XYZ file of C-alpha atoms in Angstrom:
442
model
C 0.000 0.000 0.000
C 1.040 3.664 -0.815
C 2.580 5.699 1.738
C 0.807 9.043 1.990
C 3.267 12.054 1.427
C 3.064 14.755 4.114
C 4.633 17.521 2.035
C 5.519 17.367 -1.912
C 8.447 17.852 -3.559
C 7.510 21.179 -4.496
C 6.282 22.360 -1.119
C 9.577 21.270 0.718
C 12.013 23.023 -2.275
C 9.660 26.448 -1.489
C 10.185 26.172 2.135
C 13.552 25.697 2.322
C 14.135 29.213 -0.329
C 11.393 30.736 2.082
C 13.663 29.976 4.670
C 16.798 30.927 3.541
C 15.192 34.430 2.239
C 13.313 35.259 5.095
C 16.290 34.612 7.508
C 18.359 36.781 5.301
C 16.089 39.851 5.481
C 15.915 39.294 9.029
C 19.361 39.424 9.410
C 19.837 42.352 7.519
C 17.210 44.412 8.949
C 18.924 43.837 12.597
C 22.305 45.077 11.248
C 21.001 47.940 9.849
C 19.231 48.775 13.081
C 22.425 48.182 15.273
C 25.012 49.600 12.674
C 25.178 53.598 11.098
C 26.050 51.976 7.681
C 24.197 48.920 7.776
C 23.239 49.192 4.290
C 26.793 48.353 3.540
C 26.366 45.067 5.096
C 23.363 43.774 2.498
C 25.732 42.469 -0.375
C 27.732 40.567 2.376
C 24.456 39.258 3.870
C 23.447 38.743 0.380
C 26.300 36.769 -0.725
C 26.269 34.771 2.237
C 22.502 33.931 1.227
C 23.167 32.970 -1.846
C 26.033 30.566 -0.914
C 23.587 28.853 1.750
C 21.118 28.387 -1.179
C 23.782 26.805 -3.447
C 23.816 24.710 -0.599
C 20.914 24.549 0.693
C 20.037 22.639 -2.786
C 22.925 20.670 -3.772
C 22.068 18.966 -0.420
C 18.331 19.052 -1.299
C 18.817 17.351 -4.940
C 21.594 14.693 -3.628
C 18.915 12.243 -2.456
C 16.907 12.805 -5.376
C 19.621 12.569 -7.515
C 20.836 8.985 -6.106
C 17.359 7.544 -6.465
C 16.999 9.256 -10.133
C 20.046 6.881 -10.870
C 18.889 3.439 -8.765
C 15.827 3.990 -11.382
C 17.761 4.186 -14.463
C 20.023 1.132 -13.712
C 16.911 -0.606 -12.604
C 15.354 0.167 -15.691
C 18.013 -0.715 -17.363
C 18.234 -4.025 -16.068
C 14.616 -4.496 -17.046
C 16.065 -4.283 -20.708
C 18.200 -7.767 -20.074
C 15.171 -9.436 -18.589
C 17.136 -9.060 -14.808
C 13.689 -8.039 -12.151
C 16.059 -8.535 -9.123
C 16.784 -5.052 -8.939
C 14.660 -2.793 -5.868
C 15.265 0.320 -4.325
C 14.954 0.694 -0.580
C 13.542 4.349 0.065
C 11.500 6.044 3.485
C 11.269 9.229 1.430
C 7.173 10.031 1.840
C 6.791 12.373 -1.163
C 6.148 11.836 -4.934
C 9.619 10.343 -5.205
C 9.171 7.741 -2.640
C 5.541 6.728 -4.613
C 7.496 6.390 -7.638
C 10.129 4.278 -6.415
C 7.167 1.772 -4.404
C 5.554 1.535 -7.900
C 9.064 0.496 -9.187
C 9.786 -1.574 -6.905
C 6.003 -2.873 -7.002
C 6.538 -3.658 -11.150
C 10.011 -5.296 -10.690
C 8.343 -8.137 -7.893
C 5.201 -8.564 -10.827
C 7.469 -9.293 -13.552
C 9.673 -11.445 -11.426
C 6.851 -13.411 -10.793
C 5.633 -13.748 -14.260
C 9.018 -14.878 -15.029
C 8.932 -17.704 -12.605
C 5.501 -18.259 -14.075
C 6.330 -18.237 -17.507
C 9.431 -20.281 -16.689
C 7.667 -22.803 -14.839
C 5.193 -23.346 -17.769
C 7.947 -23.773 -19.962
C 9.732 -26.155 -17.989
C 6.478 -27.999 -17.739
C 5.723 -27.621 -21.741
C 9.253 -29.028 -22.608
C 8.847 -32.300 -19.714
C 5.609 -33.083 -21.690
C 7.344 -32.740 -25.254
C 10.285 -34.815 -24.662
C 8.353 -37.427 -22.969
C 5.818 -37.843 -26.164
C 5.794 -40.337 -28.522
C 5.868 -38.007 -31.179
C 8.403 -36.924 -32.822
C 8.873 -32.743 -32.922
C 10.843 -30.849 -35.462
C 11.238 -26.611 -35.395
C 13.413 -25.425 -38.355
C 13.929 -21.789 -39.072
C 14.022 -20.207 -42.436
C 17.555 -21.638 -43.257
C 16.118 -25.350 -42.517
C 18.556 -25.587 -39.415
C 17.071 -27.569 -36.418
C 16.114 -24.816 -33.297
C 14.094 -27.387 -31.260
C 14.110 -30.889 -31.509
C 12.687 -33.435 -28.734
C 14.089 -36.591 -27.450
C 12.141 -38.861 -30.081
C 12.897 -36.922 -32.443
C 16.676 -37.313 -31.914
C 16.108 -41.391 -31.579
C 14.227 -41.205 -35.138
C 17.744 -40.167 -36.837
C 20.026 -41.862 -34.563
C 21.283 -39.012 -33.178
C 22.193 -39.607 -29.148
C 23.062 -36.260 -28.878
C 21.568 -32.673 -29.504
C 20.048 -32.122 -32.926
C 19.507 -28.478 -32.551
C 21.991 -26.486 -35.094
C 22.090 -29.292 -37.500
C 19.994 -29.029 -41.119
C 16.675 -30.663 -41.326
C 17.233 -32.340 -44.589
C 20.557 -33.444 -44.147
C 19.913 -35.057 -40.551
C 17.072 -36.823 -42.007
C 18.364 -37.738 -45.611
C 21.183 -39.547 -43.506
C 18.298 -41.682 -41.632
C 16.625 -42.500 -45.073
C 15.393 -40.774 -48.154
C 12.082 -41.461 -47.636
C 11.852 -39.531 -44.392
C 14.005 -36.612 -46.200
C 11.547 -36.652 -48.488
C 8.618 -36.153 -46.953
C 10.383 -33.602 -44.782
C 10.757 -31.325 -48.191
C 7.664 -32.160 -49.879
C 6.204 -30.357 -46.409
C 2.390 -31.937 -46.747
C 0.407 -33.775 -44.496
C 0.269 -37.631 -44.985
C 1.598 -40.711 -44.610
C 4.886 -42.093 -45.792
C 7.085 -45.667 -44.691
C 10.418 -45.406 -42.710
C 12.751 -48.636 -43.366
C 13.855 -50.431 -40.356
C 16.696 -52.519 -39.736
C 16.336 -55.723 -41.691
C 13.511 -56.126 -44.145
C 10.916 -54.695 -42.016
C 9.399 -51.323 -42.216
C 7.232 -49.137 -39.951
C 4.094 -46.533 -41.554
C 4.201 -42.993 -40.352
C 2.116 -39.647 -40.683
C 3.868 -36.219 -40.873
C 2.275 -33.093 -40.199
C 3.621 -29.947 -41.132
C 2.661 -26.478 -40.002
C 4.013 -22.998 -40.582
C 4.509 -20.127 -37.547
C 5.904 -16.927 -37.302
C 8.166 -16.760 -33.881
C 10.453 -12.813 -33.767
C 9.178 -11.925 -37.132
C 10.349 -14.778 -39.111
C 8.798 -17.969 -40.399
C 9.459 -21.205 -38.803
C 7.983 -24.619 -39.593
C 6.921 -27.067 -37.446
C 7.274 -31.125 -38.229
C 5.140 -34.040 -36.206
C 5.932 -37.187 -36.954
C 4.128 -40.100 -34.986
C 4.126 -43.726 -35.819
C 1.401 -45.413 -36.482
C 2.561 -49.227 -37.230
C 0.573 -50.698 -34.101
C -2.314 -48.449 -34.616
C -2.984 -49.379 -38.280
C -1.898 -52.955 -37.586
C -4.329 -53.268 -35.297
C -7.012 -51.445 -37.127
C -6.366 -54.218 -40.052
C -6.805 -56.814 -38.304
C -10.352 -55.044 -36.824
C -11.549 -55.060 -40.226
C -10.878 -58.080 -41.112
C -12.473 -59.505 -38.455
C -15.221 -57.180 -39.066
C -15.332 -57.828 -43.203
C -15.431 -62.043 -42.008
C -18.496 -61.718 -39.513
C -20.355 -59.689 -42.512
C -19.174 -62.126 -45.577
C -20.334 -65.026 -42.894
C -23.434 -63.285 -42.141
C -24.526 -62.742 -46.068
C -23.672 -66.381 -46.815
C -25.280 -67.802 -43.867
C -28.488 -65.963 -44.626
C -28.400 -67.643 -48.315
C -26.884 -71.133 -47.709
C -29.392 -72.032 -45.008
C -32.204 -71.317 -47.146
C -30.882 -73.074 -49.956
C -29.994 -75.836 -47.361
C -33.451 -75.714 -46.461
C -35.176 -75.727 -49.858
C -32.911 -78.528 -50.951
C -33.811 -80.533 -47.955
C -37.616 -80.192 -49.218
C -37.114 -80.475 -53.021
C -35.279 -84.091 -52.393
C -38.460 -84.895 -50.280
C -40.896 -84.075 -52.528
C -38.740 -85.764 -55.325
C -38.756 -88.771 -53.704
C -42.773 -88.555 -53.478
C -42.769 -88.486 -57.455
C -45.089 -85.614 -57.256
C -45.319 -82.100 -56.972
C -43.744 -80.684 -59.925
C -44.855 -77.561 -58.927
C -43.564 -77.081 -55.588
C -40.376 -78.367 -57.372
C -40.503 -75.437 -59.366
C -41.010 -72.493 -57.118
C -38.108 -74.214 -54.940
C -35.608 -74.238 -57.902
C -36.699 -70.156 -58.460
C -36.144 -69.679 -54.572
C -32.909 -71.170 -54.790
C -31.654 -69.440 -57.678
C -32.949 -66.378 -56.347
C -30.920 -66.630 -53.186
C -27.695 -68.091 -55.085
C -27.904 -64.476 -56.779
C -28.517 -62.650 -54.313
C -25.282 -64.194 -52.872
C -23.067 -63.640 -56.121
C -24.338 -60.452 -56.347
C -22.852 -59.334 -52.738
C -19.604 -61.300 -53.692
C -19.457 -59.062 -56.583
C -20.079 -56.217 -54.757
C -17.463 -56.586 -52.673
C -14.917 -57.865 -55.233
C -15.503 -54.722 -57.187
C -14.911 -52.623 -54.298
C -11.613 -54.294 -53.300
C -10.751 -54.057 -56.834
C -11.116 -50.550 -57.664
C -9.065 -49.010 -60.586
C -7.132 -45.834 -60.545
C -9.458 -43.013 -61.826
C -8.700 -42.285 -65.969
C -9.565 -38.726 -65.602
C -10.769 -36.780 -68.669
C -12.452 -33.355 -69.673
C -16.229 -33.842 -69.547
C -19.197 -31.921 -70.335
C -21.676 -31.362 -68.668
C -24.842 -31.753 -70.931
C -24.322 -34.858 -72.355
C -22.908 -36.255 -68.888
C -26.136 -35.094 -67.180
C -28.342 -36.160 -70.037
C -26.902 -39.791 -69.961
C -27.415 -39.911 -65.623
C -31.220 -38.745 -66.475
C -31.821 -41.777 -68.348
C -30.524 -43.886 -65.070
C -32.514 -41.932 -62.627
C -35.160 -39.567 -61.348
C -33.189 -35.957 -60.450
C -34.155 -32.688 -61.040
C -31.044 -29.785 -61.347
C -30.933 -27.420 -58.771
C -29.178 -24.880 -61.477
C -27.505 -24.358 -64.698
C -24.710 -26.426 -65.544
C -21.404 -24.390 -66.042
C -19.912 -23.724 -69.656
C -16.512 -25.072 -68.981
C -16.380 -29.002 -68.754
C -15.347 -30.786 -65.288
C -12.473 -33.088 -64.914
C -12.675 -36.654 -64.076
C -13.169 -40.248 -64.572
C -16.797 -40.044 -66.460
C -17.465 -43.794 -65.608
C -16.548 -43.507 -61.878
C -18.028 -40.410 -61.142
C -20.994 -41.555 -62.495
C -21.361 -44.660 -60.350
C -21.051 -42.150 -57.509
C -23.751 -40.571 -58.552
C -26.501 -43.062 -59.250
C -25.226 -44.544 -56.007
C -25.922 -41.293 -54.219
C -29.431 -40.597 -55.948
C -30.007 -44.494 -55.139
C -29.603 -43.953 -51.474
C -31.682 -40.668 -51.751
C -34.658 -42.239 -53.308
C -34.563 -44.355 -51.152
C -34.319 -42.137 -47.545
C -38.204 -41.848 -49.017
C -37.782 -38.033 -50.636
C -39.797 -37.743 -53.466
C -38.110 -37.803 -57.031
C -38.878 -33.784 -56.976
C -37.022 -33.049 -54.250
C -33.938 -35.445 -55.329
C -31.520 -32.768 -56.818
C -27.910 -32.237 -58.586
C -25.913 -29.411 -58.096
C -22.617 -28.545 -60.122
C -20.590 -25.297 -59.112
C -17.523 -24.881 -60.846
C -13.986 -22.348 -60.558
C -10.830 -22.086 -62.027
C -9.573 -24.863 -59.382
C -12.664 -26.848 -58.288
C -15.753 -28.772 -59.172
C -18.743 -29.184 -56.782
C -20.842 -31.923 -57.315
C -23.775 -32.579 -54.820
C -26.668 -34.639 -54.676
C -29.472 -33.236 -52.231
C -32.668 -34.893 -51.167
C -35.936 -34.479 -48.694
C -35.283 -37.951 -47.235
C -35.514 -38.603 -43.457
C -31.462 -37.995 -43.488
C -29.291 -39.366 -40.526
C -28.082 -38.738 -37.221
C -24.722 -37.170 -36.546
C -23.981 -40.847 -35.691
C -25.150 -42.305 -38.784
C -23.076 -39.820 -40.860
C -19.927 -40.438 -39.163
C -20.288 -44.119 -39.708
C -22.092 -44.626 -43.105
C -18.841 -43.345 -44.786
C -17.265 -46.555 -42.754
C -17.365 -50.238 -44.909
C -19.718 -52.459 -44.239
C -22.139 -50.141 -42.187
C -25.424 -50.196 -43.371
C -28.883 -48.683 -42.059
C -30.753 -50.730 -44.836
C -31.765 -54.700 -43.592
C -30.318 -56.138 -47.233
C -27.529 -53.391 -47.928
C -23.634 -54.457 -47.876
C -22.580 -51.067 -46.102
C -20.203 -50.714 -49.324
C -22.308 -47.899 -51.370
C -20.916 -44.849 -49.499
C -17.598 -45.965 -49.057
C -16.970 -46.711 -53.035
C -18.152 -43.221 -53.399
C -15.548 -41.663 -50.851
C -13.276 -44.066 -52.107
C -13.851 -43.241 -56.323
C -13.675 -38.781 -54.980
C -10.885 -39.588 -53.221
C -8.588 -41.213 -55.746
C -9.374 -38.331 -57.323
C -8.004 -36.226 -55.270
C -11.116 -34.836 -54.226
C -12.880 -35.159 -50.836
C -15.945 -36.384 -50.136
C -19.121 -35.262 -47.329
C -22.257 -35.693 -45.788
C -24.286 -32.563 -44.687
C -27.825 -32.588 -43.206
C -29.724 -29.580 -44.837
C -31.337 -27.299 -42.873
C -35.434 -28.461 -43.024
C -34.641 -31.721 -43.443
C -33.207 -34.171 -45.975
C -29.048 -34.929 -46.714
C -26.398 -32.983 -49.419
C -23.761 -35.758 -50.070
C -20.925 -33.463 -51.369
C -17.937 -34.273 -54.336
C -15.266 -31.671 -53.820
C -12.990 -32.383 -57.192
C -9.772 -30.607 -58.308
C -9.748 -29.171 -61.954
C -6.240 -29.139 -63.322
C -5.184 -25.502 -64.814
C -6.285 -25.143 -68.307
């Protein structure tokens, strides 16, 4: 808390001249009373007057002055980050409230310092005990920060800081040098030591740290993670291929079981006939998901071509029931015509049959100089959140007799692309299923 100054500055350096004056006029009014020529004695007195005033403030300012320069080193020392600096003052005037608020400043940034540094500290123990492996390269591509895993990922035992990016990592393996300069997001494989290898994902990220650009590297593994996300699919693809040809063998088990029954009766040709239909109709139905799934595991790389639009559009309204929700654009799109339009009967498919009416089923195409927008929007009873997240997952189906493949061909065909692919709920109700598609210059 603020001390509360009896007298200022001011009022003290007026007193003491209000002093010093009045006890020289007093003086020289009694020796001009006692003495004839007193009036000769005024310059003396005078003289002596102004001497006492000369010092009178020298030893005035002298305190003032000393504290003037404790606050200039202190500030000073501010300058190399030092707060340890305080000033040690009684003084109750202006001066002394200056030097409590200094003194007041340097204990609040000392503190935020111990703060800041304790954060750090803290920040730098939870970086160099993750699993992930952390890169910071300045403009140059020299290492400035580089975390314990990210040292055992190039063999280095010791520091890594100083050294250049692409040299420390093109001495690990070209692969991991490479991905370093091509600077995008994705996956890439590290060899190991023998004939194995191990699957990682590097991140990369831009930041601007003292006015300069920095970039930031992440690289985690993900061998165990994928590994064991295989083998979950697998399992799951086995319990659905078992489930589809359980639900067709036993039937056809079944209907076999009665045909050699009634064939052993000699009669009922009839029966015999609608048995031989069932069974055929359930041996298709289980080629038919066998097919499905081989053509989804079997997917060819996208042949894409320039397209236009009319004729594209014409051919998909002979297939299905779509109204569009504007003009098609002038300049033809870019892509795989036969692919893209499997996505889309798939996608009108699926709307049809959310139950929207063939009205409200639409196709949208926006188109710039870089992208192509291709959605297909419907008045269906749409999906959860839930639903969304998962329908773009194989194998998940809402439908009793779908293979939970539709969707993920579709993601799969926009994707290989290069494109990315979405589902949106709209707004009163109904799903947009989105095909985000890049259109090469020219």
């Amino acid at each position: 808390m603020r001390r509360k100054s009896r007298f200022s500055l001011e009022g003290r350096f007026i007193a003491l001249l209000s002093v010093i004056v009045a006890g020289s006029a007093v003086l020289s009014a009694l020796l001009a009373l006692h003495w004839r020529d007193g009036w000769l004695v005024i310059p003396v007195v005078m003289l002596v007057a102004i001497v006492a005033v000369v010092a009178a403030v020298r030893r005035f300012f002298r305190p003032i002055d000393e504290i003037h320069q404790a606050l200039r080193s202190g500030v000073a020392s501010f300058k190399d980050h030092d707060y340890s600096v305080t000033i040690a003052t009684s003084r109750g005037d202006e001066l002394g409230e200056l030097v409590q608020v200094y003194n007041e400043l340097a204990e609040s940034l000392r503190n935020e310092r111990f703060d800041l540094f304790q954060r750090e500290l803290m920040l730098d123990t939870v970086i160099q005990s993750s699993a992930v492996a952390v890169y910071i390269a300045n403009e140059a591509g020299a290492v400035i920060y580089g975390n314990r895993e990210a040292a055992d990922l190039v063999g280095k035992r010791g520091g890594i800081e100083g050294h250049d990016l692409l040299k420390l990592t093109g001495a690990r393996a070209e692969s991991l040098a490479a991905a370093i300069a091509d600077g995008k997001d994705g996956l890439f494989t590290l060899p190991q030591d023998g004939d194995g290898s191990e699957i990682l994902h590097l991140t990369c990220r831009n930041f601007n740290l003292n006015g300069r650009i920095h970039r930031l590297f992440l690289i985690k593994k993900l061998t165990r993670e994928i590994t064991r996300r295989e083998v979950e699919t697998w399992k799951k693809v086995i319990r659905v291929i078992t489930h589809e040809m359980n639900n067709s063998l036993a039937p056809i088990r079944s209907l076999i079981t009665s045909a050699q029954k009634i064939a052993e009766t000699g009669k009922g040709g009839e029966h015999l006939r609608d048995i031989y239909q069932s069974i055929g109709s359930r041996a298709g139905h289980l080629q038919t998901f066998i097919e499905e799934y081989a053509h989804f595991a079997r997917l060819p790389h996208p042949r894409a071509e320039w397209v236009d639009w009319n004729p594209f559009v014409t051919s998909l309204e002979s297939l299905a029931e779509f109204k569009l929700a504007e003009n098609l654009p002038d300049d033809p799109g870019h892509f795989d015509p036969v692919q893209m339009e499997q996505v889309l009967l798939n996608l009108m498919k699926n709307a049809a049959e959310s139950g929207s009416d063939s009205a409200d089923i639409r196709l949208r195409v926006l188109q710039n100089e870089t992208e192509t927008l291709i959605a297909v929007e419907d008045r269906g009873d749409g999906m959860s959140t839930e639903q969304m997240q998962l329908a773009l997952l194989p194998f998940y189906s809402t439908k009793r007799s779908g293979t939970g493949l539709g969707l993920p061909l579709c993601r799969e065909i926009v994707e290989a692309h290069g494109g990315t692919f979405n589902l949106f709920a709209r707004q009163d109700g109904g799903m947009a299923a989105t095909c985000r598609l890049p259109r090469p210059p020219g």
